[in-house]
Amino acid sequence: MGILLKIKNLYGGYRKKDIIRGLSFEVNEGDFFVIIGPNGSGKTTLFRLATRVLKIKSGNIIYKGTDILHMRLKEFCSRVAFVSGDISAGFPITVMEFVLMGRIPHLKRLQFETKKDIEIAQEKLILADALHLKDKCIDELSAGERQRVVIARALAQEPELLFLDEPTSHLDIGHQVQILDLLKRLNKKNNLTIVMILHDLNLASAYSNRIALLDKGVIFKEGGPEEVLTYQNIEAVYKTLVLVNSNPLNGKPNVVLVPGEKQS
Amino acid sequence: MIKRLTKSFLILFLLLIIAITFGLIKGAVNIPLADLLIKNNQPIFNLRLLRVIAAILVGSGLAVSGIALQAILRNPLAVPYLLGTSSGAGLAAVIAVIMGVSRMYTPLAAFLGAGLSIIIVYSLGRERGVISDKSLILSGVIVSVAFSSIIVFLVSVFGNEAMHEMNWWLWGSLQVFDHKLIALVAFPVLLGIGVIYFFAQDLNAISMGEEDAAHLGVDTQNIKKILIFFTALITASLISICGIIGFVGLIVPHMMRLLVGPNHKVLIPVTCLAACIFMVICDLISRTLFPPLEIPIGVITAIIGAPVFIILLKKGKRI
């Protein structure tokens, strides 16, 4: 398995203030890579730099040996897709139309979607278990349905690498597991490399093969769940007391919160 | 989808031809179709033809500009005049009249005024090289209010002549006597429509949100700049010969969005045709309701537009 994404000494952020300050890590092909860290540690900013929404101040992001800034934007977006926690549609469009937008990086200007594009969209809707929604309007969907549709659109871009920024943030536990199972399946069966921000440390532990713990714009610790999710690391970064034991299901680290005040 | 598109296209095209025919034969005097090209009727035919062409340019230009602005500002209420063009043009025209500049140059003054106000709004709305939707809309509103108040001030000080000019301006007119002027305006309007259609796919993505569009490979900032430039060019050109004609740029895009959906690749051409039909009919009504008097075209578009819009809105479908 080769290196898919290599981030070298990255700096960047907003206006004069750098949020990301000298950050480096690598993502291998086939990774299920989860990024954790407290609010304001730069997770989302890192994603915005890596998906070319924000300007990189210095450092490089290398995708399969090519600096991403040297790739045409459409070419980049046909290899790397992004899923955010919440999407709001400006105009009421149907699920099918929404998913077809994922074909934009593959289409030329003024080119209508072909039969093939519609087939791809349908196929991705099936993968995301959302085909039955295809004629519904995007704003009639529940949060869980909407997230599956957004993932289907990202898949329609036919990416090799998928970034997800807290894809489960608005979902109940049932839907959280459903979405993460879906992503795991895509990761295993379709060889899709996944880089995802998650707040829930136990979900991160259960699904990822590698975790990066971000703190103040740099990587505090990076490695397998067992290496990163220790109570020392978590306390140092989150300033919160936790207890880490072993998940009875799979032996992976299980983080238990310790309430600050003694409960009676 | 393409099949359905061709069908609605054909229907609209047919309607447009019918509307144009009526626009040519009806008027203060009705001329049967067969007599239209007889030499005696030549002057009337020419005048009416110019009006129909003006109506088509105004309809297509304003409606397509409206679509583009509604998408890039992600605001369903965006109209072509949102960015201050109308008051800028009005102010410049009123000043030109007061200064006694020859009538011939009023369109030029209006065009420059519209251009100037866009430049002001655009530079106010930019923050560190990035155009933000909200500050763009806000500065558009502020510039419009400021310029309008100067217009009213000038009118109250200088009286009648300026007043006449302002009235004409506020409600618009399709009465263009000079075919060279029409040709001069047609070029930027048609070019602008073409450019906007060229970006139809990007408009689809941008209407979902700017950052989202960027993730689909759309260079939003540059496209926004290009589109703002061309909508301004279209609006400034049209306003310089026809004044402010309201509602077309708002209502026809929304009506068509309800009919064919929000996909800009379909929406733009369909709206373009529908707006032409709408304007030709409105012009026809404005000329034939109380001949030989002419009702300002803006009044007609509003009287027809508002109730149609309310009906569509109340029918339950969302805009």
XYZ file of N, CA and C in Angstrom, chain B residues 29-271:
729
model
N -53.442 51.717 -34.209
C -54.168 51.290 -35.416
C -53.849 49.824 -35.648
N -54.871 49.047 -35.964
C -54.609 47.652 -36.271
C -54.324 47.496 -37.757
N -53.278 46.803 -38.043
C -52.947 46.563 -39.444
C -53.002 45.058 -39.671
N -53.815 44.604 -40.639
C -53.836 43.159 -40.897
C -52.462 42.674 -41.340
N -52.203 41.431 -41.036
C -50.903 40.840 -41.310
C -50.487 41.034 -42.772
N -51.469 40.871 -43.667
C -51.154 40.927 -45.096
C -50.689 42.315 -45.523
N -51.200 43.342 -44.830
C -50.877 44.711 -45.240
C -49.630 45.272 -44.555
N -49.080 44.460 -43.696
C -48.020 44.956 -42.829
C -46.813 45.461 -43.616
N -46.540 44.781 -44.732
C -45.314 45.112 -45.449
C -45.547 46.079 -46.611
N -46.798 46.564 -46.750
C -47.079 47.549 -47.796
C -46.322 48.834 -47.488
N -45.924 49.510 -48.532
C -45.050 50.662 -48.359
C -45.628 51.723 -47.415
N -46.952 51.978 -47.542
C -47.575 53.000 -46.700
C -47.413 52.703 -45.215
N -47.423 51.437 -44.901
C -47.362 51.066 -43.491
C -45.933 50.901 -42.975
N -44.994 51.113 -43.885
C -43.594 50.875 -43.534
C -43.147 51.572 -42.249
N -43.426 52.876 -42.070
C -42.953 53.543 -40.840
C -43.526 52.904 -39.579
N -44.823 52.589 -39.601
C -45.437 51.976 -38.424
C -44.810 50.619 -38.142
N -44.644 49.857 -39.220
C -44.043 48.531 -39.071
C -42.662 48.640 -38.429
N -41.868 49.586 -38.941
C -40.513 49.746 -38.396
C -40.533 50.085 -36.909
N -41.409 51.033 -36.556
C -41.485 51.432 -35.151
C -41.866 50.261 -34.258
N -42.884 49.532 -34.723
C -43.344 48.400 -33.913
C -42.278 47.320 -33.819
N -41.580 47.113 -34.930
C -40.529 46.109 -34.927
C -39.451 46.475 -33.901
N -39.088 47.772 -33.870
C -38.095 48.220 -32.905
C -38.568 47.943 -31.478
N -39.846 48.214 -31.235
C -40.387 47.986 -29.885
C -40.330 46.517 -29.522
N -40.734 45.673 -30.485
C -40.720 44.232 -30.198
C -39.298 43.775 -29.901
N -38.340 44.268 -30.696
C -36.947 43.886 -30.448
C -36.500 44.375 -29.076
N -36.879 45.636 -28.743
C -36.520 46.160 -27.419
C -37.115 45.278 -26.323
N -38.388 44.877 -26.518
C -39.041 44.041 -25.508
C -38.304 42.719 -25.338
N -37.886 42.144 -26.449
C -37.179 40.861 -26.396
C -35.842 41.005 -25.689
N -35.133 42.075 -26.007
C -33.840 42.290 -25.352
C -34.015 42.496 -23.851
N -34.980 43.347 -23.492
C -35.210 43.634 -22.078
C -35.610 42.354 -21.337
N -36.562 41.623 -21.928
C -37.039 40.414 -21.261
C -35.927 39.414 -21.046
N -35.241 39.046 -22.114
C -34.218 38.012 -21.979
C -33.067 38.495 -21.110
N -32.620 39.718 -21.333
C -31.478 40.233 -20.571
C -31.753 40.300 -19.087
N -32.875 40.908 -18.716
C -33.154 41.072 -17.284
C -33.443 39.735 -16.612
N -34.176 38.860 -17.297
C -34.518 37.588 -16.667
C -33.271 36.739 -16.446
N -32.400 36.687 -17.438
C -31.193 35.869 -17.281
C -30.250 36.482 -16.242
N -30.140 37.812 -16.222
C -29.335 38.446 -15.174
C -29.905 38.125 -13.799
N -31.237 38.159 -13.713
C -31.882 37.837 -12.436
C -31.519 36.438 -11.985
N -31.597 35.472 -12.893
C -31.245 34.095 -12.547
C -29.821 34.021 -12.015
N -28.912 34.661 -12.744
C -27.501 34.579 -12.347
C -27.294 35.169 -10.959
N -27.897 36.332 -10.702
C -27.699 36.964 -9.401
C -28.368 36.168 -8.285
N -29.568 35.623 -8.581
C -30.240 34.816 -7.560
C -29.374 33.621 -7.174
N -28.674 33.062 -8.153
C -27.832 31.898 -7.851
C -26.554 32.301 -7.138
N -25.843 33.312 -7.625
C -24.550 33.592 -7.003
C -24.707 34.287 -5.656
N -25.801 35.015 -5.459
C -25.993 35.626 -4.138
C -26.820 34.712 -3.237
N -27.250 33.616 -3.761
C -28.110 32.654 -3.072
C -29.248 33.386 -2.360
N -29.880 34.270 -3.114
C -30.965 35.064 -2.567
C -32.107 35.077 -3.579
N -33.243 34.456 -3.238
C -34.332 34.367 -4.220
C -34.926 35.726 -4.579
N -34.622 36.754 -3.793
C -35.182 38.076 -4.079
C -34.241 38.949 -4.901
N -33.117 38.387 -5.293
C -32.163 39.198 -6.051
C -32.765 39.597 -7.400
N -32.639 40.872 -7.733
C -33.102 41.370 -9.023
C -31.905 42.028 -9.709
N -32.001 42.201 -11.025
C -30.849 42.776 -11.728
C -30.430 44.143 -11.176
N -31.377 44.849 -10.574
C -31.054 46.203 -10.104
C -30.493 46.227 -8.683
N -30.339 45.029 -8.110
C -29.944 44.948 -6.705
C -28.625 45.652 -6.428
N -27.724 45.622 -7.404
C -26.393 46.137 -7.133
C -26.248 47.611 -7.492
N -27.367 48.345 -7.463
C -27.292 49.797 -7.547
C -27.322 50.388 -8.946
N -27.408 49.519 -9.982
C -27.376 50.051 -11.340
C -28.486 51.041 -11.623
N -29.693 50.739 -11.122
C -30.836 51.556 -11.504
C -30.706 52.986 -10.994
N -30.375 53.135 -9.716
C -30.307 54.498 -9.186
C -29.096 55.231 -9.746
N -28.026 54.507 -9.994
C -26.853 55.134 -10.600
C -27.184 55.689 -11.970
N -27.868 54.864 -12.776
C -28.250 55.305 -14.112
C -29.220 56.469 -14.030
N -30.204 56.360 -13.130
C -31.197 57.417 -12.972
C -30.550 58.731 -12.583
N -29.647 58.657 -11.621
C -28.978 59.872 -11.151
C -28.204 60.537 -12.289
N -27.435 59.733 -13.000
C -26.627 60.293 -14.084
C -27.522 60.921 -15.152
N -28.654 60.255 -15.458
C -29.557 60.788 -16.476
C -30.169 62.102 -16.020
N -30.601 62.162 -14.774
C -31.214 63.388 -14.255
C -30.188 64.526 -14.255
N -28.977 64.218 -13.841
C -27.927 65.244 -13.865
C -27.701 65.741 -15.292
N -27.657 64.805 -16.233
C -27.441 65.189 -17.630
C -28.549 66.121 -18.108
N -29.793 65.814 -17.732
C -30.920 66.642 -18.154
C -30.811 68.034 -17.543
N -30.497 68.078 -16.264
C -30.390 69.363 -15.582
C -29.281 70.213 -16.188
N -28.176 69.556 -16.544
C -27.055 70.293 -17.096
C -27.300 70.697 -18.546
N -28.436 70.253 -19.090
C -28.783 70.655 -20.445
C -28.023 69.907 -21.530
N -27.530 68.724 -21.169
C -26.851 67.906 -22.179
C -27.891 67.430 -23.184
N -27.493 67.351 -24.437
C -28.431 66.950 -25.485
C -29.033 65.580 -25.182
N -30.332 65.456 -25.525
C -31.069 64.213 -25.293
C -30.332 62.991 -25.823
N -29.623 63.248 -26.920
C -28.921 62.171 -27.582
C -27.987 61.427 -26.630
N -27.454 62.178 -25.664
C -26.419 61.579 -24.825
C -26.947 61.023 -23.503
N -28.254 61.163 -23.289
C -28.789 60.633 -22.025
C -28.477 59.148 -21.839
N -28.685 58.288 -22.863
C -28.355 56.874 -22.656
C -26.902 56.666 -22.242
N -26.011 57.436 -22.861
C -24.600 57.292 -22.520
C -24.372 57.654 -21.053
N -24.984 58.782 -20.628
C -24.842 59.195 -19.231
C -25.370 58.115 -18.303
N -26.548 57.554 -18.658
C -27.150 56.528 -17.815
C -26.251 55.302 -17.730
N -25.695 54.917 -18.868
C -24.821 53.751 -18.887
C -23.618 53.973 -17.975
N -23.019 55.161 -18.092
C -21.860 55.463 -17.254
C -22.251 55.483 -15.777
N -23.436 56.072 -15.496
C -23.902 56.119 -14.100
C -24.080 54.723 -13.533
N -24.689 53.846 -14.342
C -24.904 52.474 -13.890
C -23.566 51.777 -13.639
N -22.650 51.980 -14.582
C -21.324 51.369 -14.433
C -20.621 51.864 -13.193
N -20.707 53.179 -12.967
C -20.039 53.764 -11.808
C -20.601 53.187 -10.510
N -21.930 53.082 -10.440
C -22.511 52.600 -9.189
C -22.131 51.133 -8.942
N -22.036 50.333 -9.994
C -21.596 48.949 -9.830
C -20.170 48.899 -9.271
N -19.331 49.775 -9.819
C -17.937 49.789 -9.350
C -17.895 50.149 -7.866
N -18.696 51.157 -7.475
C -18.723 51.545 -6.062
C -19.210 50.367 -5.204
N -20.329 49.772 -5.607
C -20.908 48.671 -4.822
C -19.929 47.510 -4.729
N -19.320 47.212 -5.849
C -18.400 46.075 -5.884
C -17.211 46.311 -4.958
N -16.658 47.538 -4.995
C -15.475 47.745 -4.148
C -15.867 47.832 -2.675
N -17.097 48.295 -2.390
C -17.547 48.292 -0.992
C -17.784 46.859 -0.508
N -18.247 46.004 -1.435
C -18.622 44.651 -1.037
C -17.462 43.682 -0.969
N -16.301 44.138 -1.368
C -15.144 43.244 -1.350
C -14.411 43.334 -0.031
N -14.060 42.194 0.495
C -13.245 42.199 1.707
C -12.002 41.375 1.448
N -10.884 42.035 1.443
C -9.608 41.348 1.196
C -9.661 40.485 -0.064
N -10.139 41.079 -1.135
C -10.116 40.362 -2.407
C -11.192 39.317 -2.562
N -11.992 39.111 -1.518
C -13.040 38.106 -1.597
C -14.395 38.808 -1.571
N -15.300 38.406 -2.484
C -16.617 39.033 -2.499
C -17.523 38.272 -1.553
N -18.070 38.968 -0.573
C -19.015 38.307 0.313
C -20.425 38.706 -0.091
N -21.308 37.710 -0.150
C -22.672 37.952 -0.635
C -23.371 39.029 0.164
N -23.256 38.903 1.488
C -24.018 39.809 2.339
C -23.561 41.235 2.182
N -22.242 41.454 2.197
C -21.795 42.844 2.115
C -22.060 43.408 0.716
N -22.078 42.536 -0.285
C -22.407 43.001 -1.629
C -23.856 43.497 -1.692
N -24.762 42.714 -1.139
C -26.175 43.095 -1.142
C -26.370 44.369 -0.322
N -25.742 44.394 0.860
C -25.879 45.569 1.718
C -25.358 46.821 1.031
N -24.169 46.740 0.428
C -23.655 47.953 -0.195
C -24.510 48.337 -1.400
N -25.091 47.333 -2.086
C -26.011 47.640 -3.177
C -27.193 48.444 -2.682
N -27.765 48.010 -1.567
C -28.921 48.711 -1.010
C -28.532 50.117 -0.576
N -27.384 50.238 0.090
C -26.961 51.546 0.592
C -26.734 52.524 -0.557
N -26.007 52.068 -1.581
C -25.734 52.941 -2.719
C -27.050 53.343 -3.408
N -27.972 52.376 -3.546
C -29.258 52.695 -4.172
C -29.996 53.774 -3.401
N -30.061 53.608 -2.093
C -30.793 54.575 -1.269
C -30.135 55.949 -1.369
N -28.806 55.966 -1.281
C -28.097 57.249 -1.333
C -28.355 57.952 -2.669
N -28.207 57.227 -3.764
C -28.397 57.832 -5.084
C -29.850 58.266 -5.292
N -30.786 57.429 -4.829
C -32.194 57.801 -4.999
C -32.499 59.096 -4.266
N -31.928 59.239 -3.074
C -32.222 60.467 -2.328
C -31.625 61.672 -3.048
N -30.467 61.495 -3.674
C -29.902 62.614 -4.437
C -30.816 62.950 -5.626
N -31.363 61.912 -6.260
C -32.296 62.161 -7.369
C -33.468 63.001 -6.889
N -34.071 62.578 -5.776
C -35.238 63.307 -5.250
C -34.847 64.737 -4.892
N -33.659 64.884 -4.309
C -33.173 66.217 -3.965
C -33.078 67.095 -5.216
N -32.458 66.566 -6.247
C -32.300 67.327 -7.493
C -33.648 67.677 -8.088
N -34.575 66.714 -8.033
C -35.893 66.959 -8.600
C -36.610 68.068 -7.835
N -36.480 68.050 -6.508
C -37.190 69.070 -5.739
C -36.569 70.447 -5.941
N -35.276 70.491 -6.239
C -34.636 71.785 -6.454
C -34.866 72.274 -7.887
N -34.733 71.379 -8.846
C -34.762 71.822 -10.238
C -36.118 71.657 -10.924
N -37.017 70.941 -10.268
C -38.391 70.949 -10.744
C -38.664 70.134 -11.996
N -39.562 70.690 -12.788
C -40.278 69.954 -13.817
C -39.486 69.038 -14.729
N -38.474 69.602 -15.335
C -37.799 68.842 -16.361
C -37.175 67.573 -15.787
N -36.523 67.764 -14.653
C -35.887 66.633 -13.991
C -36.944 65.628 -13.556
N -38.081 66.151 -13.121
C -39.191 65.318 -12.676
C -39.676 64.405 -13.794
N -39.827 65.003 -14.967
C -40.299 64.240 -16.114
C -39.340 63.095 -16.401
N -38.049 63.451 -16.396
C -37.018 62.459 -16.672
C -37.084 61.325 -15.650
N -37.274 61.697 -14.386
C -37.267 60.701 -13.332
C -38.457 59.744 -13.469
N -39.626 60.306 -13.774
C -40.817 59.477 -13.926
C -40.631 58.447 -15.015
N -40.159 58.937 -16.140
C -39.905 58.060 -17.271
C -38.978 56.946 -16.827
N -37.994 57.334 -16.033
C -36.979 56.418 -15.592
C -37.541 55.341 -14.677
N -38.340 55.774 -13.740
C -38.813 54.858 -12.704
C -39.713 53.764 -13.254
N -40.449 54.059 -14.315
C -41.389 53.059 -14.813
C -41.010 52.454 -16.153
N -39.966 52.967 -16.725
C -39.439 52.359 -17.933
C -40.262 52.625 -19.177
N -39.640 52.432 -20.323
C -40.334 52.610 -21.585
C -39.607 51.817 -22.656
N -40.390 51.244 -23.539
C -39.762 50.485 -24.625
C -39.726 51.295 -25.907
N -40.056 52.585 -25.762
C -40.104 53.415 -26.945
C -38.698 53.844 -27.348
N -38.118 53.093 -28.249
C -36.789 53.440 -28.727
C -36.920 53.749 -30.208
N -36.511 54.971 -30.589
C -36.724 55.364 -31.974
C -35.523 55.078 -32.858
N -34.418 54.813 -32.220
C -33.179 54.754 -32.978
C -32.714 53.311 -33.135
N -32.716 52.815 -34.367
C -32.341 51.416 -34.535
C -30.858 51.185 -34.281
N -30.048 52.246 -34.440
C -28.619 52.079 -34.145
C -28.410 51.847 -32.644
N -29.202 52.576 -31.856
C -29.082 52.444 -30.408
C -29.437 51.022 -29.971
N -30.494 50.497 -30.584
C -30.900 49.121 -30.270
C -29.786 48.144 -30.609
N -29.196 48.338 -31.782
C -28.127 47.433 -32.202
C -26.960 47.515 -31.230
N -26.681 48.742 -30.793
C -25.567 48.969 -29.876
C -25.796 48.262 -28.547
N -27.050 48.244 -28.116
C -27.382 47.616 -26.836
C -27.489 46.094 -26.986
N -27.968 45.678 -28.172
C -28.173 44.236 -28.380
C -26.871 43.470 -28.208
N -25.772 44.052 -28.650
C -24.515 43.319 -28.607
C -24.111 42.927 -27.178
N -23.965 43.897 -26.250
C -23.592 43.473 -24.888
C -24.638 42.576 -24.227
N -25.922 42.804 -24.515
C -26.962 41.995 -23.878
C -26.851 40.537 -24.327
N -26.747 40.328 -25.633
C -26.672 38.955 -26.135
C -25.365 38.283 -25.696
N -24.291 39.047 -25.731
C -23.021 38.501 -25.266
C -23.125 38.059 -23.806
N -23.720 38.945 -22.999
C -23.858 38.644 -21.573
C -24.681 37.390 -21.330
N -25.794 37.262 -22.053
C -26.640 36.074 -21.896
C -25.840 34.819 -22.240
N -25.087 34.912 -23.335
C -24.261 33.780 -23.745
C -23.266 33.388 -22.673
N -22.598 34.382 -22.113
C -21.596 34.098 -21.079
C -22.255 33.451 -19.861
N -23.406 33.984 -19.460
C -24.076 33.426 -18.282
C -24.473 31.973 -18.540
N -24.973 31.695 -19.744
C -25.352 30.310 -20.040
C -24.138 29.392 -20.036
N -23.015 29.923 -20.464
C -21.776 29.165 -20.471
C -21.431 28.651 -19.069
N -21.829 29.395 -18.052
C -21.533 29.008 -16.677
C -22.708 28.320 -15.988
N -23.674 27.822 -16.785
C -24.894 27.253 -16.202
C -24.604 26.180 -15.153
N -23.685 25.305 -15.495
C -23.382 24.206 -14.584
C -22.772 24.713 -13.276
N -21.896 25.701 -13.407
C -21.288 26.263 -12.209
C -22.334 26.953 -11.342
N -23.333 27.577 -11.998
C -24.404 28.219 -11.235
C -25.161 27.183 -10.409
N -25.386 26.000 -10.995
C -26.031 24.929 -10.229
C -25.276 24.666 -8.942
N -23.964 24.523 -9.065
C -23.159 24.200 -7.893
C -23.112 25.373 -6.922
N -22.929 26.593 -7.453
C -22.786 27.756 -6.575
C -24.074 28.002 -5.793
N -25.232 27.700 -6.417
C -26.481 27.944 -5.695
C -26.613 27.005 -4.492
N -25.798 25.976 -4.430
C -25.803 25.096 -3.255
C -24.964 25.663 -2.120
N -24.158 26.646 -2.415
C -23.254 27.180 -1.405
C -21.856 27.230 -1.981
N -21.139 28.286 -1.593
C -19.875 28.552 -2.253
C -18.813 27.497 -1.962
N -18.738 27.120 -0.698
C -17.699 26.171 -0.332
C -18.022 24.805 -0.922
N -19.308 24.485 -0.923
C -19.753 23.227 -1.503
C -19.385 23.170 -2.984
N -19.578 24.303 -3.675
C -19.243 24.362 -5.095
C -17.751 24.133 -5.301
N -16.954 24.717 -4.413
C -15.510 24.543 -4.524
C -15.140 23.068 -4.423
N -15.865 22.336 -3.597
C -15.581 20.907 -3.456
C -16.003 20.109 -4.678
N -16.796 20.727 -5.552
C -17.171 20.046 -6.795
C -16.294 20.513 -7.957
N -15.262 21.257 -7.631
C -14.336 21.665 -8.671
C -14.722 22.949 -9.374
N -15.499 23.795 -8.710
C -15.929 25.057 -9.323
C -15.137 26.215 -8.717
N -14.529 27.001 -9.587
C -13.716 28.127 -9.140
C -14.644 29.307 -8.818
N -15.249 29.280 -7.642
C -16.360 30.187 -7.368
C -15.995 31.664 -7.419
N -14.884 32.030 -6.806
C -14.566 33.460 -6.714
C -14.440 34.089 -8.109
N -13.689 33.442 -8.978
C -13.503 34.022 -10.309
C -14.799 34.031 -11.102
N -15.570 32.941 -10.979
C -16.825 32.876 -11.726
C -17.779 33.960 -11.248
N -17.799 34.181 -9.934
C -18.656 35.246 -9.404
C -18.277 36.600 -9.983
N -16.975 36.858 -10.039
C -16.524 38.148 -10.584
C -16.978 38.303 -12.034
N -16.753 37.248 -12.821
C -17.135 37.310 -14.239
C -18.637 37.552 -14.369
N -19.423 36.807 -13.584
C -20.875 36.906 -13.734
C -21.409 38.242 -13.243
N -20.832 38.766 -12.178
C -21.275 40.086 -11.716
C -20.982 41.127 -12.793
N -19.816 40.999 -13.416
C -19.480 41.932 -14.486
C -20.516 41.878 -15.617
N -20.849 40.652 -16.056
C -21.744 40.565 -17.209
C -23.198 40.907 -16.868
N -23.658 40.572 -15.661
C -25.011 41.006 -15.306
C -25.057 42.537 -15.249
N -23.980 43.132 -14.752
C -23.944 44.592 -14.685
C -23.950 45.187 -16.091
N -23.193 44.557 -16.975
C -23.130 45.051 -18.353
C -24.511 44.993 -19.016
N -25.193 43.873 -18.837
C -26.530 43.717 -19.419
C -27.479 44.770 -18.850
N -27.502 44.857 -17.512
C -28.446 45.770 -16.868
C -28.160 47.212 -17.241
N -26.887 47.591 -17.223
C -26.538 48.975 -17.542
C -26.930 49.305 -18.984
N -26.690 48.367 -19.896
C -27.036 48.629 -21.295
C -28.534 48.819 -21.462
N -29.304 47.912 -20.837
C -30.751 47.982 -21.010
C -31.336 49.220 -20.352
N -30.833 49.515 -19.152
C -31.368 50.637 -18.402
C -31.100 51.944 -19.144
N -30.013 51.988 -19.895
C -29.667 53.246 -20.553
C -30.652 53.589 -21.667
N -31.346 52.587 -22.216
C -32.331 52.951 -23.234
C -33.772 52.746 -22.778
N -34.004 51.943 -21.771
C -35.383 51.619 -21.401
C -35.769 51.998 -19.978
N -34.848 52.508 -19.202
C -35.176 52.815 -17.817
C -35.328 51.550 -16.985
N -35.981 51.706 -15.838
C -36.133 50.562 -14.935
C -37.415 49.823 -15.264
N -37.294 48.548 -15.586
C -38.483 47.744 -15.818
C -38.482 46.618 -14.800
N -39.353 46.739 -13.850
C -39.314 45.829 -12.709
C -39.982 44.505 -12.987
N -39.813 43.582 -12.085
C -40.544 42.325 -12.033
C -40.116 41.253 -13.031
N -39.688 41.641 -14.240
C -39.296 40.601 -15.207
C -38.173 39.752 -14.638
N -37.172 40.434 -14.071
C -35.983 39.740 -13.607
C -36.244 38.887 -12.382
N -37.366 39.123 -11.727
C -37.677 38.374 -10.513
C -38.696 37.287 -10.799
N -39.754 37.695 -11.498
C -40.909 36.832 -11.600
C -40.747 35.718 -12.625
N -40.232 36.060 -13.792
C -40.135 35.026 -14.829
C -39.175 33.901 -14.389
N -37.998 34.223 -13.829
C -37.150 33.119 -13.355
C -37.855 32.225 -12.331
N -38.591 32.832 -11.407
C -39.255 32.013 -10.384
C -40.374 31.163 -10.980
N -41.135 31.755 -11.902
C -42.211 30.984 -12.530
C -41.635 29.779 -13.255
N -40.532 30.010 -13.964
C -39.937 28.916 -14.739
C -39.283 27.883 -13.823
N -38.757 28.350 -12.689
C -38.170 27.421 -11.725
C -39.244 26.454 -11.229
N -40.458 26.982 -11.044
C -41.561 26.121 -10.622
C -41.944 25.143 -11.723
N -41.803 25.586 -12.969
C -42.218 24.729 -14.082
C -41.170 23.693 -14.471
N -39.910 24.102 -14.597
C -38.904 23.167 -15.117
C -37.840 22.787 -14.096
N -37.919 23.342 -12.883
C -36.923 22.978 -11.880
C -35.728 23.908 -11.903
N -34.851 23.775 -10.923
C -33.777 24.746 -10.768
C -32.496 24.467 -11.543
N -32.477 23.426 -12.378
C -31.259 23.159 -13.142
C -31.014 24.263 -14.174
N -29.938 25.001 -13.988
C -29.712 26.191 -14.813
C -29.516 25.889 -16.285
N -29.067 24.676 -16.586
C -28.865 24.347 -17.988
C -30.196 24.354 -18.736
N -31.268 24.019 -18.046
C -32.605 24.055 -18.640
C -33.253 25.402 -18.351
N -33.080 25.837 -17.106
C -33.771 27.036 -16.632
C -33.436 28.279 -17.457
N -32.163 28.456 -17.783
C -31.765 29.688 -18.472
C -32.420 29.823 -19.854
N -32.288 28.827 -20.726
C -32.935 29.012 -22.046
C -34.455 29.129 -21.959
N -35.069 28.335 -21.083
C -36.531 28.383 -20.978
C -36.974 29.759 -20.465
N -36.295 30.255 -19.433
C -36.639 31.563 -18.888
C -36.428 32.659 -19.922
